[in-house]
Amino acid sequence: MEKMKVLAEWSYDPAKPFRGYTGKTLKVNVGDMTFESKDVSEDMKFKFTGGRGFGLKLLWDSVKDTTKWNDPENEIVISGGPLCGVTQYPGMGKFYAVFVSPLTDQTYDSNAGGHFGPLLKFAGWDAIEIQGKAQNDVVVVVDADAKKVQILESPFDDVNAYTVTEAIHEYYGDPKDINDRRFVSVVTSGQAAENTFWGCLNSSFWDSHRKTARLKQAGRGGGGTILRDKKIAALVVKTHDLSGTANNPADVDTLTRLGAKLHKEIITLDAKQCRMRTAGTSHLNEIMNEYHLLPTMNYKFGQHPDADKIHSKIYEKMFTQGISDGCWYGCTMACAKAVDGFELKTGPWKGRKITVDGPEYETAASFGPNVGVYDPAWTTETNFYADHYGFDTISAGTGIAFVCECYELGLINKENTNGLELNFGNKDDIMELIHRMASGKDEFARMVGQGVHRMKDLFAEKFGADRNVMERIGMEGQGIEVSEYVPKESVAQWGGFFLTLKGPQHDEAWLIFMDRVNKQLPTFEDKAEALHYFPNFRTWFSLVGLCKLPWNDIEPADNATKYPPQEAARVPEHVQNYVDIFNAVTGQNITKEDLIHQAERVYNFQRVFQLRLGKGTRKFHNIPDRALGPVWADEWEARAEYYDNELKAGGVDPAGLSSQEKCDRLQKIRREQWEKLVDTVYRRRGWDKNGIPTVKKLKELGMDIPEVVAVVEKHAKPEDQWKD
Amino acid sequence: MIVVNGEPMEWKEGMTVRDVINEKRYVFPLLAVWIDNSSVPRDHFATTPVPDGANVQIIHMISGG
């Protein structure tokens, strides 16, 4: 690779982390080529903790009420959090990216593993803000070894992820030692991010065993689309200042002790529990199918006889075994599985043998049963091109599933699709659509890449497609596509997907088993309590830089017998570990209750942030009919006995009704249940009837920041306040 | 008759916890079982009988994420 031309440069003295924080954040404006260091105050730590919290705080300070995703003041803020970079305990290398999303026109947060988050902190920064829009493609480099931040002219004609990432690792690594490339990490996207709103952020790590760069994705929300809109080919961080105590924790002995215990648990129990070390999250494929939760043909069904063809045992054989597959040091869960020597059959790299990161469960489902395909090799190929082209497999899979159903219903035709026959299961034409989406040359593919929310408008306007039908079957909320679980059997999960801050992603609450199978949430109040606790608990992970998987995809051997059922499901020992780790790193003395309070501050702040951007009220907490229950007769008939009983439970005798009439009656019942759920959850969260946090709630949390209160007071109405 | 997660289920002579799990098609690996508020260790599922009239809770240990 040729030497990159320096366009702008700034020197700095890297701050050493102390108790998990460097106390500094970096702002780079690629438009006016400026650099700025900001101090992190104690008040900022108290209110926002770190990670996603820091991202939201910095974004709040940088955008206007009217900012849209492609305005120059929009930012991508990346931050790991105070625990990010710990190597003693598994799952502690995540970063969280925050931005105003092209899909939702409000804030979005998306996380990734890989080494970028930890290396950024060890390069001296608790967060990096990227603002502005460059005129031509650039590479932004934070080089702590050279004590410089640079904006470089990009040499890349091909901006796709693997091309750029491999070249950058080689460029900055010591040519005499290939594994020196591990001190570099790169964030990229790709050409699909230029032509769709589904652009993902790839975060790299050097795999010293395979001698290749691997990619993990902050896939959701369109962060990659913003990266490319800013004409950034790569964000690079480089530092050799890396050790097991680089965070400078207050109590390394506690970290070592807790880590050793969890390592032992994982090593001894994982094979009998979730098999994360050999199958990764693909172990969920057959489980979701068995419980009618595997999205099949645009979420029409939750189960399919061909699902055996995507069983995790098949993926397990495809994944290379016996290699440490952690995406950050010290993660014995090692679920970042990969398919090595995979020969591509289509596209610009046809015939090449490459390493594919994944597929993980979400991709196995989205580019699998959801589009009517049961072919792991085909799914693996889509996984590779999604990463390489830089798009999100969840949104794209759910989006294309919507297109397939529209095609099969006759809402769009072969003329509209420019010759593609987009029936469910038509692998060749769906793959061709993916390549067309990346190239941006095909008008229909460009429409698809704008997401389900906008496709409904575009298909109605351009092709005369029935808007009402599309509203019923389009699996999106707040502008973003639903992730890969069928929610229609769980009232609580309606909230887990559709009463969220940013749209239907499963990182707030996954309550289907608790609600539907365990029957632990019988009342609306129980559901609301779960929809208060779990979204906050999960938010906490995003504040401190953690992966969720070591929390409850492994459990202590005595967890199920030591605690009563409600408590056991939260894996209390692991929750206490997180409290102890936070205290061991930061030197603070929080409790598990404080942990929720930390999260609640940011959760409510983000809700007000959405309000400030013109969203964040009840009307944006919408849910499509398909998420509530069966829409068409064939969905009902696939589980007729089950749904007949649901109807009876709702007080309706199904006798004499046609299947379509039954669907319509159940929809009416469930729509009423949804409204009741919304009311109950809003009350529990301390929000008014319109979904706006009350000033009283903000005061309780210590988040009555004047400009935040001003946003609430501008929008809150007396008639929306609860009477008691 | 027994009750499993609040729903009635026919009881059979010699029925074990594993039999109940299989009949319910609960394939999730992280299950916790209580019979009349007494927990049953996971490696005893196949050998622990379920008495007629028992209240059985089979909890899938995935909550919230």
PDB file of N, CA, C and O in Angstrom, chain A residues 397-431:
ATOM      1  N   GLY A 397     -31.970  -8.767   6.242  1.00  0.00           N
ATOM      2  CA  GLY A 397     -32.726 -10.015   6.159  1.00  0.00           C
ATOM      3  C   GLY A 397     -34.211  -9.783   6.371  1.00  0.00           C
ATOM      4  O   GLY A 397     -35.061 -10.263   5.604  1.00  0.00           O
ATOM      5  N   THR A 398     -34.539  -9.012   7.399  1.00  0.00           N
ATOM      6  CA  THR A 398     -35.948  -8.717   7.665  1.00  0.00           C
ATOM      7  C   THR A 398     -36.536  -7.867   6.540  1.00  0.00           C
ATOM      8  O   THR A 398     -37.685  -8.052   6.132  1.00  0.00           O
ATOM      9  N   GLY A 399     -35.739  -6.948   6.015  1.00  0.00           N
ATOM     10  CA  GLY A 399     -36.210  -6.105   4.912  1.00  0.00           C
ATOM     11  C   GLY A 399     -36.493  -6.916   3.665  1.00  0.00           C
ATOM     12  O   GLY A 399     -37.519  -6.725   3.003  1.00  0.00           O
ATOM     13  N   ILE A 400     -35.588  -7.824   3.327  1.00  0.00           N
ATOM     14  CA  ILE A 400     -35.792  -8.636   2.122  1.00  0.00           C
ATOM     15  C   ILE A 400     -36.939  -9.628   2.338  1.00  0.00           C
ATOM     16  O   ILE A 400     -37.690  -9.934   1.406  1.00  0.00           O
ATOM     17  N   ALA A 401     -37.105 -10.091   3.568  1.00  0.00           N
ATOM     18  CA  ALA A 401     -38.261 -10.962   3.859  1.00  0.00           C
ATOM     19  C   ALA A 401     -39.569 -10.206   3.573  1.00  0.00           C
ATOM     20  O   ALA A 401     -40.519 -10.767   3.004  1.00  0.00           O
ATOM     21  N   PHE A 402     -39.596  -8.939   3.929  1.00  0.00           N
ATOM     22  CA  PHE A 402     -40.771  -8.100   3.633  1.00  0.00           C
ATOM     23  C   PHE A 402     -40.975  -7.997   2.121  1.00  0.00           C
ATOM     24  O   PHE A 402     -42.101  -8.132   1.613  1.00  0.00           O
ATOM     25  N   VAL A 403     -39.884  -7.788   1.396  1.00  0.00           N
ATOM     26  CA  VAL A 403     -39.970  -7.686  -0.064  1.00  0.00           C
ATOM     27  C   VAL A 403     -40.530  -8.983  -0.649  1.00  0.00           C
ATOM     28  O   VAL A 403     -41.396  -8.962  -1.529  1.00  0.00           O
ATOM     29  N   CYS A 404     -40.040 -10.114  -0.136  1.00  0.00           N
ATOM     30  CA  CYS A 404     -40.500 -11.411  -0.646  1.00  0.00           C
ATOM     31  C   CYS A 404     -42.008 -11.580  -0.425  1.00  0.00           C
ATOM     32  O   CYS A 404     -42.726 -12.058  -1.309  1.00  0.00           O
ATOM     33  N   GLU A 405     -42.479 -11.171   0.748  1.00  0.00           N
ATOM     34  CA  GLU A 405     -43.915 -11.337   0.986  1.00  0.00           C
ATOM     35  C   GLU A 405     -44.715 -10.384   0.086  1.00  0.00           C
ATOM     36  O   GLU A 405     -45.760 -10.771  -0.461  1.00  0.00           O
ATOM     37  N   CYS A 406     -44.221  -9.173  -0.091  1.00  0.00           N
ATOM     38  CA  CYS A 406     -44.887  -8.240  -1.004  1.00  0.00           C
ATOM     39  C   CYS A 406     -44.949  -8.845  -2.411  1.00  0.00           C
ATOM     40  O   CYS A 406     -45.959  -8.734  -3.110  1.00  0.00           O
ATOM     41  N   TYR A 407     -43.852  -9.492  -2.806  1.00  0.00           N
ATOM     42  CA  TYR A 407     -43.795 -10.094  -4.142  1.00  0.00           C
ATOM     43  C   TYR A 407     -44.806 -11.240  -4.249  1.00  0.00           C
ATOM     44  O   TYR A 407     -45.543 -11.342  -5.229  1.00  0.00           O
ATOM     45  N   GLU A 408     -44.850 -12.067  -3.234  1.00  0.00           N
ATOM     46  CA  GLU A 408     -45.762 -13.223  -3.285  1.00  0.00           C
ATOM     47  C   GLU A 408     -47.221 -12.801  -3.189  1.00  0.00           C
ATOM     48  O   GLU A 408     -48.108 -13.482  -3.697  1.00  0.00           O
ATOM     49  N   LEU A 409     -47.476 -11.665  -2.534  1.00  0.00           N
ATOM     50  CA  LEU A 409     -48.850 -11.163  -2.445  1.00  0.00           C
ATOM     51  C   LEU A 409     -49.252 -10.392  -3.694  1.00  0.00           C
ATOM     52  O   LEU A 409     -50.409  -9.964  -3.815  1.00  0.00           O
ATOM     53  N   GLY A 410     -48.303 -10.199  -4.599  1.00  0.00           N
ATOM     54  CA  GLY A 410     -48.606  -9.467  -5.827  1.00  0.00           C
ATOM     55  C   GLY A 410     -48.615  -7.956  -5.637  1.00  0.00           C
ATOM     56  O   GLY A 410     -49.099  -7.220  -6.512  1.00  0.00           O
ATOM     57  N   LEU A 411     -48.094  -7.485  -4.535  1.00  0.00           N
ATOM     58  CA  LEU A 411     -48.035  -6.030  -4.315  1.00  0.00           C
ATOM     59  C   LEU A 411     -46.975  -5.392  -5.200  1.00  0.00           C
ATOM     60  O   LEU A 411     -47.062  -4.222  -5.557  1.00  0.00           O
ATOM     61  N   ILE A 412     -45.940  -6.163  -5.501  1.00  0.00           N
ATOM     62  CA  ILE A 412     -44.923  -5.739  -6.468  1.00  0.00           C
ATOM     63  C   ILE A 412     -44.710  -6.907  -7.424  1.00  0.00           C
ATOM     64  O   ILE A 412     -45.045  -8.060  -7.091  1.00  0.00           O
ATOM     65  N   ASN A 413     -44.167  -6.600  -8.605  1.00  0.00           N
ATOM     66  CA  ASN A 413     -43.993  -7.681  -9.586  1.00  0.00           C
ATOM     67  C   ASN A 413     -42.589  -7.638 -10.191  1.00  0.00           C
ATOM     68  O   ASN A 413     -41.773  -6.769  -9.852  1.00  0.00           O
ATOM     69  N   LYS A 414     -42.375  -8.588 -11.124  1.00  0.00           N
ATOM     70  CA  LYS A 414     -41.040  -8.751 -11.714  1.00  0.00           C
ATOM     71  C   LYS A 414     -40.592  -7.504 -12.477  1.00  0.00           C
ATOM     72  O   LYS A 414     -39.399  -7.218 -12.557  1.00  0.00           O
ATOM     73  N   GLU A 415     -41.544  -6.788 -13.008  1.00  0.00           N
ATOM     74  CA  GLU A 415     -41.191  -5.544 -13.700  1.00  0.00           C
ATOM     75  C   GLU A 415     -40.660  -4.518 -12.693  1.00  0.00           C
ATOM     76  O   GLU A 415     -39.669  -3.834 -12.930  1.00  0.00           O
ATOM     77  N   ASN A 416     -41.339  -4.449 -11.558  1.00  0.00           N
ATOM     78  CA  ASN A 416     -40.896  -3.503 -10.515  1.00  0.00           C
ATOM     79  C   ASN A 416     -39.498  -3.842  -9.996  1.00  0.00           C
ATOM     80  O   ASN A 416     -38.719  -2.958  -9.656  1.00  0.00           O
ATOM     81  N   THR A 417     -39.210  -5.134  -9.904  1.00  0.00           N
ATOM     82  CA  THR A 417     -37.941  -5.561  -9.304  1.00  0.00           C
ATOM     83  C   THR A 417     -36.801  -5.621 -10.316  1.00  0.00           C
ATOM     84  O   THR A 417     -35.724  -6.132 -10.009  1.00  0.00           O
ATOM     85  N   ASN A 418     -37.083  -5.116 -11.507  1.00  0.00           N
ATOM     86  CA  ASN A 418     -36.097  -5.148 -12.596  1.00  0.00           C
ATOM     87  C   ASN A 418     -35.631  -6.576 -12.900  1.00  0.00           C
ATOM     88  O   ASN A 418     -34.436  -6.852 -13.009  1.00  0.00           O
ATOM     89  N   GLY A 419     -36.612  -7.450 -12.978  1.00  0.00           N
ATOM     90  CA  GLY A 419     -36.353  -8.799 -13.464  1.00  0.00           C
ATOM     91  C   GLY A 419     -36.109  -9.849 -12.409  1.00  0.00           C
ATOM     92  O   GLY A 419     -36.009 -11.042 -12.728  1.00  0.00           O
ATOM     93  N   LEU A 420     -36.041  -9.458 -11.148  1.00  0.00           N
ATOM     94  CA  LEU A 420     -35.792 -10.455 -10.098  1.00  0.00           C
ATOM     95  C   LEU A 420     -37.103 -11.113  -9.670  1.00  0.00           C
ATOM     96  O   LEU A 420     -38.109 -10.435  -9.497  1.00  0.00           O
ATOM     97  N   GLU A 421     -37.027 -12.425  -9.502  1.00  0.00           N
ATOM     98  CA  GLU A 421     -38.194 -13.159  -8.990  1.00  0.00           C
ATOM     99  C   GLU A 421     -37.954 -13.384  -7.505  1.00  0.00           C
ATOM    100  O   GLU A 421     -37.219 -14.282  -7.101  1.00  0.00           O
ATOM    101  N   LEU A 422     -38.570 -12.536  -6.720  1.00  0.00           N
ATOM    102  CA  LEU A 422     -38.232 -12.508  -5.292  1.00  0.00           C
ATOM    103  C   LEU A 422     -39.223 -13.280  -4.445  1.00  0.00           C
ATOM    104  O   LEU A 422     -39.716 -12.789  -3.420  1.00  0.00           O
ATOM    105  N   ASN A 423     -39.486 -14.506  -4.871  1.00  0.00           N
ATOM    106  CA  ASN A 423     -40.257 -15.408  -3.999  1.00  0.00           C
ATOM    107  C   ASN A 423     -39.383 -15.834  -2.831  1.00  0.00           C
ATOM    108  O   ASN A 423     -38.161 -15.872  -2.931  1.00  0.00           O
ATOM    109  N   PHE A 424     -40.038 -16.182  -1.720  1.00  0.00           N
ATOM    110  CA  PHE A 424     -39.282 -16.780  -0.618  1.00  0.00           C
ATOM    111  C   PHE A 424     -38.500 -17.978  -1.144  1.00  0.00           C
ATOM    112  O   PHE A 424     -39.033 -18.779  -1.920  1.00  0.00           O
ATOM    113  N   GLY A 425     -37.269 -18.089  -0.729  1.00  0.00           N
ATOM    114  CA  GLY A 425     -36.475 -19.273  -1.070  1.00  0.00           C
ATOM    115  C   GLY A 425     -35.742 -19.181  -2.387  1.00  0.00           C
ATOM    116  O   GLY A 425     -34.950 -20.078  -2.710  1.00  0.00           O
ATOM    117  N   ASN A 426     -35.965 -18.109  -3.167  1.00  0.00           N
ATOM    118  CA  ASN A 426     -35.267 -18.003  -4.447  1.00  0.00           C
ATOM    119  C   ASN A 426     -33.862 -17.454  -4.207  1.00  0.00           C
ATOM    120  O   ASN A 426     -33.594 -16.255  -4.309  1.00  0.00           O
ATOM    121  N   LYS A 427     -32.965 -18.356  -3.897  1.00  0.00           N
ATOM    122  CA  LYS A 427     -31.623 -17.974  -3.435  1.00  0.00           C
ATOM    123  C   LYS A 427     -30.857 -17.127  -4.441  1.00  0.00           C
ATOM    124  O   LYS A 427     -30.202 -16.156  -4.072  1.00  0.00           O
ATOM    125  N   ASP A 428     -30.936 -17.520  -5.709  1.00  0.00           N
ATOM    126  CA  ASP A 428     -30.119 -16.824  -6.712  1.00  0.00           C
ATOM    127  C   ASP A 428     -30.545 -15.364  -6.849  1.00  0.00           C
ATOM    128  O   ASP A 428     -29.711 -14.459  -6.899  1.00  0.00           O
ATOM    129  N   ASP A 429     -31.840 -15.144  -6.898  1.00  0.00           N
ATOM    130  CA  ASP A 429     -32.304 -13.770  -7.116  1.00  0.00           C
ATOM    131  C   ASP A 429     -32.165 -12.919  -5.855  1.00  0.00           C
ATOM    132  O   ASP A 429     -31.931 -11.708  -5.941  1.00  0.00           O
ATOM    133  N   ILE A 430     -32.291 -13.544  -4.697  1.00  0.00           N
ATOM    134  CA  ILE A 430     -32.063 -12.777  -3.460  1.00  0.00           C
ATOM    135  C   ILE A 430     -30.584 -12.389  -3.365  1.00  0.00           C
ATOM    136  O   ILE A 430     -30.243 -11.261  -3.007  1.00  0.00           O
ATOM    137  N   MET A 431     -29.696 -13.319  -3.729  1.00  0.00           N
ATOM    138  CA  MET A 431     -28.262 -12.983  -3.717  1.00  0.00           C
ATOM    139  C   MET A 431     -27.969 -11.870  -4.713  1.00  0.00           C
ATOM    140  O   MET A 431     -27.190 -10.945  -4.421  1.00  0.00           O
TER     141      MET A 431
END
